[in-house]
Short mmCIF file of C-alpha atoms and ligand atoms in Angstrom, two decimals:
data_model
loop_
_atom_site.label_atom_id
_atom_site.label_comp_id
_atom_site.label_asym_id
_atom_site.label_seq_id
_atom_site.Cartn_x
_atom_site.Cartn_y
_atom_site.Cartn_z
CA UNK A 139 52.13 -0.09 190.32
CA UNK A 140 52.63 2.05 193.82
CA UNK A 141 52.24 5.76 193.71
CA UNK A 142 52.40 8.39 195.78
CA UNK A 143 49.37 10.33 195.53
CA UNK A 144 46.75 13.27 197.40
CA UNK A 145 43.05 14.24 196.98
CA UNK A 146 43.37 17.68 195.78
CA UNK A 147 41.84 19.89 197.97
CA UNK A 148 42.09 18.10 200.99
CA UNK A 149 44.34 18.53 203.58
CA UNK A 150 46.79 15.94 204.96
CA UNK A 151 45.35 13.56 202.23
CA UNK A 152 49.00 12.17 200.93
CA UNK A 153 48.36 8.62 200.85
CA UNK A 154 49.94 4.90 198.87
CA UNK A 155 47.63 4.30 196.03
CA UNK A 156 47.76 1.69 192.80
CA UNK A 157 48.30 3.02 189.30
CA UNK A 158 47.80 0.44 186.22
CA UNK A 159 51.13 0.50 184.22
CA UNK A 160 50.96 3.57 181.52
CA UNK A 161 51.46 1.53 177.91
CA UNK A 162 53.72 2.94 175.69
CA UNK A 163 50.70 4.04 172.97
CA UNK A 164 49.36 6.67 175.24
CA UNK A 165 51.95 8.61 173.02
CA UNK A 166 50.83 8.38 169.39
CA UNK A 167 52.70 7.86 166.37
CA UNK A 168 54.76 5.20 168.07
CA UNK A 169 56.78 7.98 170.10
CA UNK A 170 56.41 6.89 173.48
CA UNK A 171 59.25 6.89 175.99
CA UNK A 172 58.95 4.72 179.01
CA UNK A 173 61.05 5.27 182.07
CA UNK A 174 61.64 3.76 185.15
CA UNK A 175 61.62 5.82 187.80
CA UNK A 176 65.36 6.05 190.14
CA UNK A 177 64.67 9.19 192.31
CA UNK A 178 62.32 11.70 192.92
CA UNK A 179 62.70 15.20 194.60
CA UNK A 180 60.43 16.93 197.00
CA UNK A 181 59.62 20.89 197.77
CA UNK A 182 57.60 23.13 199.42
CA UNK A 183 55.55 22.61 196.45
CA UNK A 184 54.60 19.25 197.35
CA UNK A 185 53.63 20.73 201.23
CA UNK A 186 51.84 22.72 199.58
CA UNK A 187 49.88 20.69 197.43
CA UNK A 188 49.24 18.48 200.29
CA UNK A 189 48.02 21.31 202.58
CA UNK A 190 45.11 21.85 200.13
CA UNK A 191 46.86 25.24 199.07
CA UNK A 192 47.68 23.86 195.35
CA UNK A 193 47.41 21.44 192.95
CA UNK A 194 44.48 19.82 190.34
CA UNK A 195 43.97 16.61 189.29
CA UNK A 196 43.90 14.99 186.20
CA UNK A 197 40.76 15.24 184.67
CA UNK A 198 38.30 12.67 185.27
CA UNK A 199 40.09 11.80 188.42
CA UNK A 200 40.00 12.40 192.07
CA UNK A 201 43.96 11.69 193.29
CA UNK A 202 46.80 13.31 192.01
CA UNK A 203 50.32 11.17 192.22
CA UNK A 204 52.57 14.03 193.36
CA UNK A 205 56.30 14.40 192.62
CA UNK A 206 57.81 16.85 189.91
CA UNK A 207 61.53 16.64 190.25
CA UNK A 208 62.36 13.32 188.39
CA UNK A 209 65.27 11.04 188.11
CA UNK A 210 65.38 7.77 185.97
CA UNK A 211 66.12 5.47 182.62
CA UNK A 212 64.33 4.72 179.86
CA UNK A 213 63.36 0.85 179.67
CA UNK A 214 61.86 0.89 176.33
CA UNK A 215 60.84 2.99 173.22
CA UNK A 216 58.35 3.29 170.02
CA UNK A 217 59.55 2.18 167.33
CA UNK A 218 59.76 6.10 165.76
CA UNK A 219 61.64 7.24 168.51
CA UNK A 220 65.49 8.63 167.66
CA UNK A 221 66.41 10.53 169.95
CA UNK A 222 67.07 8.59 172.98
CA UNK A 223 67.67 4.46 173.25
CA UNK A 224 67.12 2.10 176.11
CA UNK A 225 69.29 2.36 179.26
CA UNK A 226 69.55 6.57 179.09
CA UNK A 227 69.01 8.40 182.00
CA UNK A 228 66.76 11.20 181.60
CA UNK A 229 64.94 14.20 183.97
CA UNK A 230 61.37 15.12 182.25
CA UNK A 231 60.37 18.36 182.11
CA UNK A 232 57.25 19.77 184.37
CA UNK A 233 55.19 21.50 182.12
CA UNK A 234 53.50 20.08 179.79
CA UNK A 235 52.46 22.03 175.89
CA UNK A 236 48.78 21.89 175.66
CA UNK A 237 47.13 25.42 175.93
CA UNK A 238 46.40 27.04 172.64
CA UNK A 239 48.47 29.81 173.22
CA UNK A 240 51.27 31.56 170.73
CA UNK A 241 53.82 30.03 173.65
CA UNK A 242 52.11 26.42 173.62
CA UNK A 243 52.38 25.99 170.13
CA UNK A 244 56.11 26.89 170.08
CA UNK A 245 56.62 24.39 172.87
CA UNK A 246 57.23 27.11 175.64
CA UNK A 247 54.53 26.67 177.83
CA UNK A 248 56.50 27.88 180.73
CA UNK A 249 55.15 31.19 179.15
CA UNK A 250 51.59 30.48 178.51
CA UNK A 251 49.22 33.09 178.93
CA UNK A 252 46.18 30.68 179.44
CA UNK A 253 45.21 30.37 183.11
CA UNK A 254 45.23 26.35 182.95
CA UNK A 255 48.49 24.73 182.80
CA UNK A 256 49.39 21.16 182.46
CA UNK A 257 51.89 20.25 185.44
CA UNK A 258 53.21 16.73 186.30
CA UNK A 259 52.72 16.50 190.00
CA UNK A 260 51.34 19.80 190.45
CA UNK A 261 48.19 20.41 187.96
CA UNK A 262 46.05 18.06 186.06
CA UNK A 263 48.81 15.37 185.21
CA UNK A 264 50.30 12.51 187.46
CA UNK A 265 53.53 13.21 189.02
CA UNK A 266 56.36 10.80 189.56
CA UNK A 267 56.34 9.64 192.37
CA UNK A 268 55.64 5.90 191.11
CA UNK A 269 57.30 3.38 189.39
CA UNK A 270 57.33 4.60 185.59
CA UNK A 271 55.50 6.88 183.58
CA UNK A 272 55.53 7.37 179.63
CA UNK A 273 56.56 10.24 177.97
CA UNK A 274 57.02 12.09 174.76
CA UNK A 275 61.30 13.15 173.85
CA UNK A 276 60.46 16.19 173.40
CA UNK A 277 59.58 16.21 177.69
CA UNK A 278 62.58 14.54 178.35
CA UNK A 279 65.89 15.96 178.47
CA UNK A 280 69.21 13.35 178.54
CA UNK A 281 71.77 12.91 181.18
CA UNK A 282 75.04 11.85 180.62
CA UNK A 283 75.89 8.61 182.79
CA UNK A 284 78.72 10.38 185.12
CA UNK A 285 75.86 13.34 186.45
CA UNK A 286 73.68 10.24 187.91
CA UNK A 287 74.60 10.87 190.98
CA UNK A 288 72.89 14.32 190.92
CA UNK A 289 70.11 13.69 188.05
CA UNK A 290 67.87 14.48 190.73
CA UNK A 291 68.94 17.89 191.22
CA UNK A 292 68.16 18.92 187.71
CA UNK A 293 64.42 20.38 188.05
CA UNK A 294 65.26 22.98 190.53
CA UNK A 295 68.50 23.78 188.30
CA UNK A 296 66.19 24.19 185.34
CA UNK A 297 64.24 27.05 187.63
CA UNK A 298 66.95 28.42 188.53
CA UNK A 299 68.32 28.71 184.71
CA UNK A 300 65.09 30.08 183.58
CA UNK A 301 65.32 32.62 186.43
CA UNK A 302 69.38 33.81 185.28
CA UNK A 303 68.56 33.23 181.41
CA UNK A 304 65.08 35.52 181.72
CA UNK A 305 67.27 38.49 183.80
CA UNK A 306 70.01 38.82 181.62
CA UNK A 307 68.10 38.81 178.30
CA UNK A 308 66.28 41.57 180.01
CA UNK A 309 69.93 43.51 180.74
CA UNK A 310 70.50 43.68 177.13
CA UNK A 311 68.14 46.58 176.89
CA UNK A 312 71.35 48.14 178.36
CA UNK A 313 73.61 47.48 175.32
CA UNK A 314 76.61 46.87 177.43
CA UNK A 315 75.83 45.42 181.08
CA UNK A 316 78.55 44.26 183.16
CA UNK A 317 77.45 42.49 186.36
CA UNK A 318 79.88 42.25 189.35
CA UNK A 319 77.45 42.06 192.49
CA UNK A 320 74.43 39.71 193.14
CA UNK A 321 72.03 38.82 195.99
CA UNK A 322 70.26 35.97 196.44
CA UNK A 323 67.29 36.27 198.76
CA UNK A 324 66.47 32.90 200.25
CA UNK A 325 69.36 29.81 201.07
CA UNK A 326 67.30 26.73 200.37
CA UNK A 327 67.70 24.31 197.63
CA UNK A 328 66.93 27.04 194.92
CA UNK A 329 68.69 29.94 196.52
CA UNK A 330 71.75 27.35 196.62
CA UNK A 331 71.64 26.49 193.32
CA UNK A 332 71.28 29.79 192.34
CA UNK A 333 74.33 30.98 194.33
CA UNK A 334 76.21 28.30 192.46
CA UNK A 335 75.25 29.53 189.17
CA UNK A 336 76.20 32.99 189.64
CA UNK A 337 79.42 32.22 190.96
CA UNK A 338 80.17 29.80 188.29
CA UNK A 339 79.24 32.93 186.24
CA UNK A 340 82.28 34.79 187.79
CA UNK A 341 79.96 37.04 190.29
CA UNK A 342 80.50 38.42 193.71
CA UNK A 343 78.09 36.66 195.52
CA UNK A 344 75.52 37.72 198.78
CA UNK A 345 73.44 34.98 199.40
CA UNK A 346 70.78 35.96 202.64
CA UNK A 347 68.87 33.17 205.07
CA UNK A 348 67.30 33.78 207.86
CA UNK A 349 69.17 31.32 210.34
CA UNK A 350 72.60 32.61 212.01
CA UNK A 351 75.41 31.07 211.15
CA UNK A 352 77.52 28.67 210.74
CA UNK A 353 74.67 25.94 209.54
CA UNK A 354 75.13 23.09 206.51
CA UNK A 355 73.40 26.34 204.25
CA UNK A 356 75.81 28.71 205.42
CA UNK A 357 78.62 26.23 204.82
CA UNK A 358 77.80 25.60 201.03
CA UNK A 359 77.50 28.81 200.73
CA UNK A 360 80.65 30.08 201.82
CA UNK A 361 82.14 26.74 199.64
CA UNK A 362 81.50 28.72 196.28
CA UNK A 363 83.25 31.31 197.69
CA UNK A 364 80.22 33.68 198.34
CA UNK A 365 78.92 35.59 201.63
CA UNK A 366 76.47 34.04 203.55
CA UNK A 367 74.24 36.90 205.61
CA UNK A 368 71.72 35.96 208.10
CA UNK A 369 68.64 38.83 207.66
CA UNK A 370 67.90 37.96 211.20
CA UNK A 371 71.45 39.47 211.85
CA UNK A 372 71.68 42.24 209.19
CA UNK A 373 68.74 43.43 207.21
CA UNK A 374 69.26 43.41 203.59
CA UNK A 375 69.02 47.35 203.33
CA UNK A 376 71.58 47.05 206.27
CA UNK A 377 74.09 44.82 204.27
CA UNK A 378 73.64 47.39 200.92
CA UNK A 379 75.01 50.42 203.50
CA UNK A 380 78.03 47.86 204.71
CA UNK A 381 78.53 46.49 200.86
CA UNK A 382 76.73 48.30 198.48
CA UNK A 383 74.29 47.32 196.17
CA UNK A 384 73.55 44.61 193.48
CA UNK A 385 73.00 44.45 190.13
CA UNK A 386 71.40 41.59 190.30
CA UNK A 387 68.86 39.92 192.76
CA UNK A 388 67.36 36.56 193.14
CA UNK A 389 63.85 36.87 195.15
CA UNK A 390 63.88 33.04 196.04
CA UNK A 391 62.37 33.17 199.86
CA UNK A 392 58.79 32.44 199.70
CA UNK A 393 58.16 35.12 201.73
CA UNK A 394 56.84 38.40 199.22
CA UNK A 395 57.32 41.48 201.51
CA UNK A 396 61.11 40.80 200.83
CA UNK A 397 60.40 41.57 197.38
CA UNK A 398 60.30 45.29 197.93
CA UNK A 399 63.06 45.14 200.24
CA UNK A 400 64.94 43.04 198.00
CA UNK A 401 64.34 45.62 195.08
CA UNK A 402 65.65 48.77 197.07
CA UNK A 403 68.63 46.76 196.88
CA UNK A 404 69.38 46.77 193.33
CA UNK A 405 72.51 49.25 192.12
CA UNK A 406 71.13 51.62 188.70
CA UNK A 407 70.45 49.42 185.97
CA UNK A 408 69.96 46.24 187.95
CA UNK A 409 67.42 43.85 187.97
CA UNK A 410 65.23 41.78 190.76
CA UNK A 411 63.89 38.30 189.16
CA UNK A 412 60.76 36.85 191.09
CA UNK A 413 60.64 33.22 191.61
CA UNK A 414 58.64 32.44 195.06
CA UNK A 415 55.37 30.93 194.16
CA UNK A 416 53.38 32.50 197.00
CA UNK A 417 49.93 31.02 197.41
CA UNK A 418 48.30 32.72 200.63
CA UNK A 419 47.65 35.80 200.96
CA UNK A 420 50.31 38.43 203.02
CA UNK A 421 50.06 42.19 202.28
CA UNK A 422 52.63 44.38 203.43
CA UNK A 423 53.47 48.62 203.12
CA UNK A 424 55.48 49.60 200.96
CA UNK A 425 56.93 53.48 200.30
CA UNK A 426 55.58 53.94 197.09
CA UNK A 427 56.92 57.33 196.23
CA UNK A 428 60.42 56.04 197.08
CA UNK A 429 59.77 52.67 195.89
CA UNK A 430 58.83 53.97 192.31
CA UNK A 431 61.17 56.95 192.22
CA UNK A 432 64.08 54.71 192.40
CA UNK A 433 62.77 52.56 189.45
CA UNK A 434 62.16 55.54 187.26
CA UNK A 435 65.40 57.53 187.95
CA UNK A 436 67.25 53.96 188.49
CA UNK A 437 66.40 52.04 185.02
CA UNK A 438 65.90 49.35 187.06
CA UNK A 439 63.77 46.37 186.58
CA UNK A 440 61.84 43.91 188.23
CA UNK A 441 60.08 40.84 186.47
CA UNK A 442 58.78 37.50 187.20
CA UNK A 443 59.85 33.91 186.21
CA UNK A 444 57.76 30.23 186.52
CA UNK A 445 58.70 26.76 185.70
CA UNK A 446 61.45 25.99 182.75
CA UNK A 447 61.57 25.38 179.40
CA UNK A 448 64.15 22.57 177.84
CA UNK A 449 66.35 25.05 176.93
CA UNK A 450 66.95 25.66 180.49
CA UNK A 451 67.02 22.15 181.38
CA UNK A 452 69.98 21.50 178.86
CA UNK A 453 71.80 24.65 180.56
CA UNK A 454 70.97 22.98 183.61
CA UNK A 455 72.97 19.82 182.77
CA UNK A 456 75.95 21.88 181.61
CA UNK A 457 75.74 24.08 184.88
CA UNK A 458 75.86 20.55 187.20
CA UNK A 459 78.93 19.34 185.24
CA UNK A 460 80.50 22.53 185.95
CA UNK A 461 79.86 22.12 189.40
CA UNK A 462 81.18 18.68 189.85
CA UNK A 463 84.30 20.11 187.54
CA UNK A 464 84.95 22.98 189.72
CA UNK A 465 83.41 22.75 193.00
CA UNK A 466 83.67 18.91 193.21
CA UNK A 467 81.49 17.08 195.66
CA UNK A 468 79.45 20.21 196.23
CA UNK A 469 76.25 19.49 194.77
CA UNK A 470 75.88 15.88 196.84
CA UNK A 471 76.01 17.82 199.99
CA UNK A 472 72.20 19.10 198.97
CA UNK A 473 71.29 15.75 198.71
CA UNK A 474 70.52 15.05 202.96
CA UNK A 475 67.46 13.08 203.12
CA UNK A 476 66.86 9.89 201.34
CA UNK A 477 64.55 8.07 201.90
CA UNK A 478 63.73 4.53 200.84
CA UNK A 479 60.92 3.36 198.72
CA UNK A 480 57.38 4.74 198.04
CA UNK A 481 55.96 2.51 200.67
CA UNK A 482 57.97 5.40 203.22
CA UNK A 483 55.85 8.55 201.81
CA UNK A 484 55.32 9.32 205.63
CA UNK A 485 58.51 9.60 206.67
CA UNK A 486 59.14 11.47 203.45
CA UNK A 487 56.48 14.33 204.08
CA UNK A 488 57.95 14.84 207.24
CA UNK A 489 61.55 14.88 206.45
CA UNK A 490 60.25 18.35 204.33
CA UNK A 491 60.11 20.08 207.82
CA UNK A 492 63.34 18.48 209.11
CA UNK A 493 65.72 20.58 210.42
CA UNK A 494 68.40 20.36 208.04
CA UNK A 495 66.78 19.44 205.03
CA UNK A 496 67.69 20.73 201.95
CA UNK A 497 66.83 18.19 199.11
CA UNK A 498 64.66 15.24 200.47
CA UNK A 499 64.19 12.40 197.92
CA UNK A 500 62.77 9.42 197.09
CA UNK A 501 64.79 6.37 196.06
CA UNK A 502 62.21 4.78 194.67
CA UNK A 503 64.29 1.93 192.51
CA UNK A 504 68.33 0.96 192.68
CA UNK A 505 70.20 2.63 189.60
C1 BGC B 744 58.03 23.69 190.09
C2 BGC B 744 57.82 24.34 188.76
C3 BGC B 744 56.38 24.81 188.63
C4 BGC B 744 56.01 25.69 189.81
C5 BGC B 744 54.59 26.20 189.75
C6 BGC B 744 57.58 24.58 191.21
O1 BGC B 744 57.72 23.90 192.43
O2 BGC B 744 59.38 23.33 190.31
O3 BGC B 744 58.16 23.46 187.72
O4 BGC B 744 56.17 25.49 187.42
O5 BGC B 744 56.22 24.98 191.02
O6 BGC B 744 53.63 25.18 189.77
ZN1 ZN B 745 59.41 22.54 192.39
#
């Protein structure tokens, strides 16, 4: 079968390859899952992984077939498999459970403390950016026939769960915390679906790009009903003088000296959540006295978030019903480049540095 794969560690190296079909017993105990694969999302992740900057492959092997945001329906299961039937769709979780750590054994290896992690599409496992794969039900998380149309979104969604679930557990140190402001730093796919969960959340939102407006970003934006601010325009410390401050903060840009702009930002009590997976190697100044004075006197609180666990996938599913209940036809509008079929993993790369992008996918089968 076709796959879209690279040579880990070598730049530019995205290429077609040809995958024997995974068999269903690759799973033991007669609980495999096979899926056909519908769609597949792209990120920066993927550049990345193609620039050299990231990304392992499997064991054993030399190529890695990329693609971590799934889409697809299951075509046939082991006969000890009850939780999901031929003809479901499903979105499979990234990260895979097999580190020895406390978090591993519980099934949340979004938290592992090991330095090895098991990644589809990112670190030592194939991605899906092929034709099927097999699975475990525990990876793979349902969704209900009238979300198909956004399926695809669902990975990013989980992150962006993960990031919301992981700041407000850590706000109940406070007893009683009642949120009214938020900033999101960073309007891409994430930063969008994170604007869309606070405000289905009931929060005044501030959601920062870079770009002026009015732009398809800006737009979306301003269709939830929050504030789109261009930092080129007005600096983030600028917009807390005009607006005041939030009490809670997305850092979603990719680009880390905004963190410790971004956490100046926070109201008393807030809290900054850091999602950008930065892999080079920026330093920047930052006025420590200041910078740590306000976290002491402030009880603020900054923390970090990776990858998702199924409990934020499920919320996930919940939060893109919402949207298509409340803000109907929203989520679509982040779906601008399709392209067709694996053989088109050219085109596909590129689209990642269209202007305009915000979710580029692969069709890679009909639904
Ligand atoms: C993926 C996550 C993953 C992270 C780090 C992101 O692009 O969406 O699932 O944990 O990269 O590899
Ligand atoms: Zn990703």
């Amino acid at each position: 079968m076709k796959a879209i794969a690279v040579i880990p560690g070598k730049a530019g190296s995205v290429h077609l390859t040809d995958l024997p079909e995974p068999s269903l017993d690759q799973v033991p105990d007669g609980r495999g899952v096979r899926v056909k694969v519908i769609r597949v999302g792209l990120d920066g992740t993927d550049k990345e992984i193609n620039a050299a900057e990231y990304g392992a492959a499997p064991e054993g092997e030399n190529v890695l077939v990329i693609g971590h945001e799934s889409f697809g329906v299951v075509t046939e299961v082991g006969p000890n498999v009850t939780e999901l039937a031929v003809g479901d769709y499903v979105v499979s979780r990234v990260r895979q459970a097999r580190g020895d750590s406390a978090y591993d054994v519980i099934d949340a290896p979004d938290l592992t403390t090991e330095d090895t992690y098991w990644e589809h599409g990112i670190s030592l496992v194939h991605g899906f950016l092929t034709e099927q794969y097999v699975e475990q039900p525990r990876m793979l998380i349902r969704i209900p026939a009238g979300l198909r149309h956004v399926g695809v979104l669902l990975e990013p969604t989980s992150v962006v769960q993960k990031a919301l679930a992981v700041g407000w557990e850590t706000q109940r140190r406070l007893k009683v915390w009642q949120p009214r402001r938020a900033a999101v730093l960073g309007a891409g796919t994430i930063g969008l679906l994170a604007t869309l969960a606070l405000r289905l959340r009931g929060l005044e939102v501030v959601t920062f790009g870079l770009a002026p407006p009015p732009y398809l970003n800006s737009d979306l934006i301003q269709a939830l009903g929050a504030r789109y601010v261009s930092t080129q325009e007005t600096p983030v410390l600028d917009e807390v003088d005009n607006s005041g401050s939030f009490d809670f903060i997305l850092e979603a840009t990719g680009f880390s000296p905004l963190v410790f702009e971004g956490a100046r930002a926070l109201a008393k009590n807030g809290v900054i959540v850091l999602s950008s997976v930065t892999g080079g190697s920026r330093t920047t100044e930052v006025p420590s006295d200041k910078f740590n004075l306000g976290f002491v006197l402030g009880n603020r609180a900054m923390l970090g978030t990776v990858n998702a666990n199924r409990e934020h996938f499920e919320a996930g599913v919940r939060d893109l019903a919402m949207a298509e209940a409340q803000y109907a036809g929203w989520l679509p509008r982040l779906l601008t480049h399709p392209i067709t079929g694996l053989d088109n993993y050219e085109q596909a790369m590129a689209a990642l540095e269209a202007k305009g992008a915000i979710k580029v996918f692969v069709e890679v089968a009909p639904d």
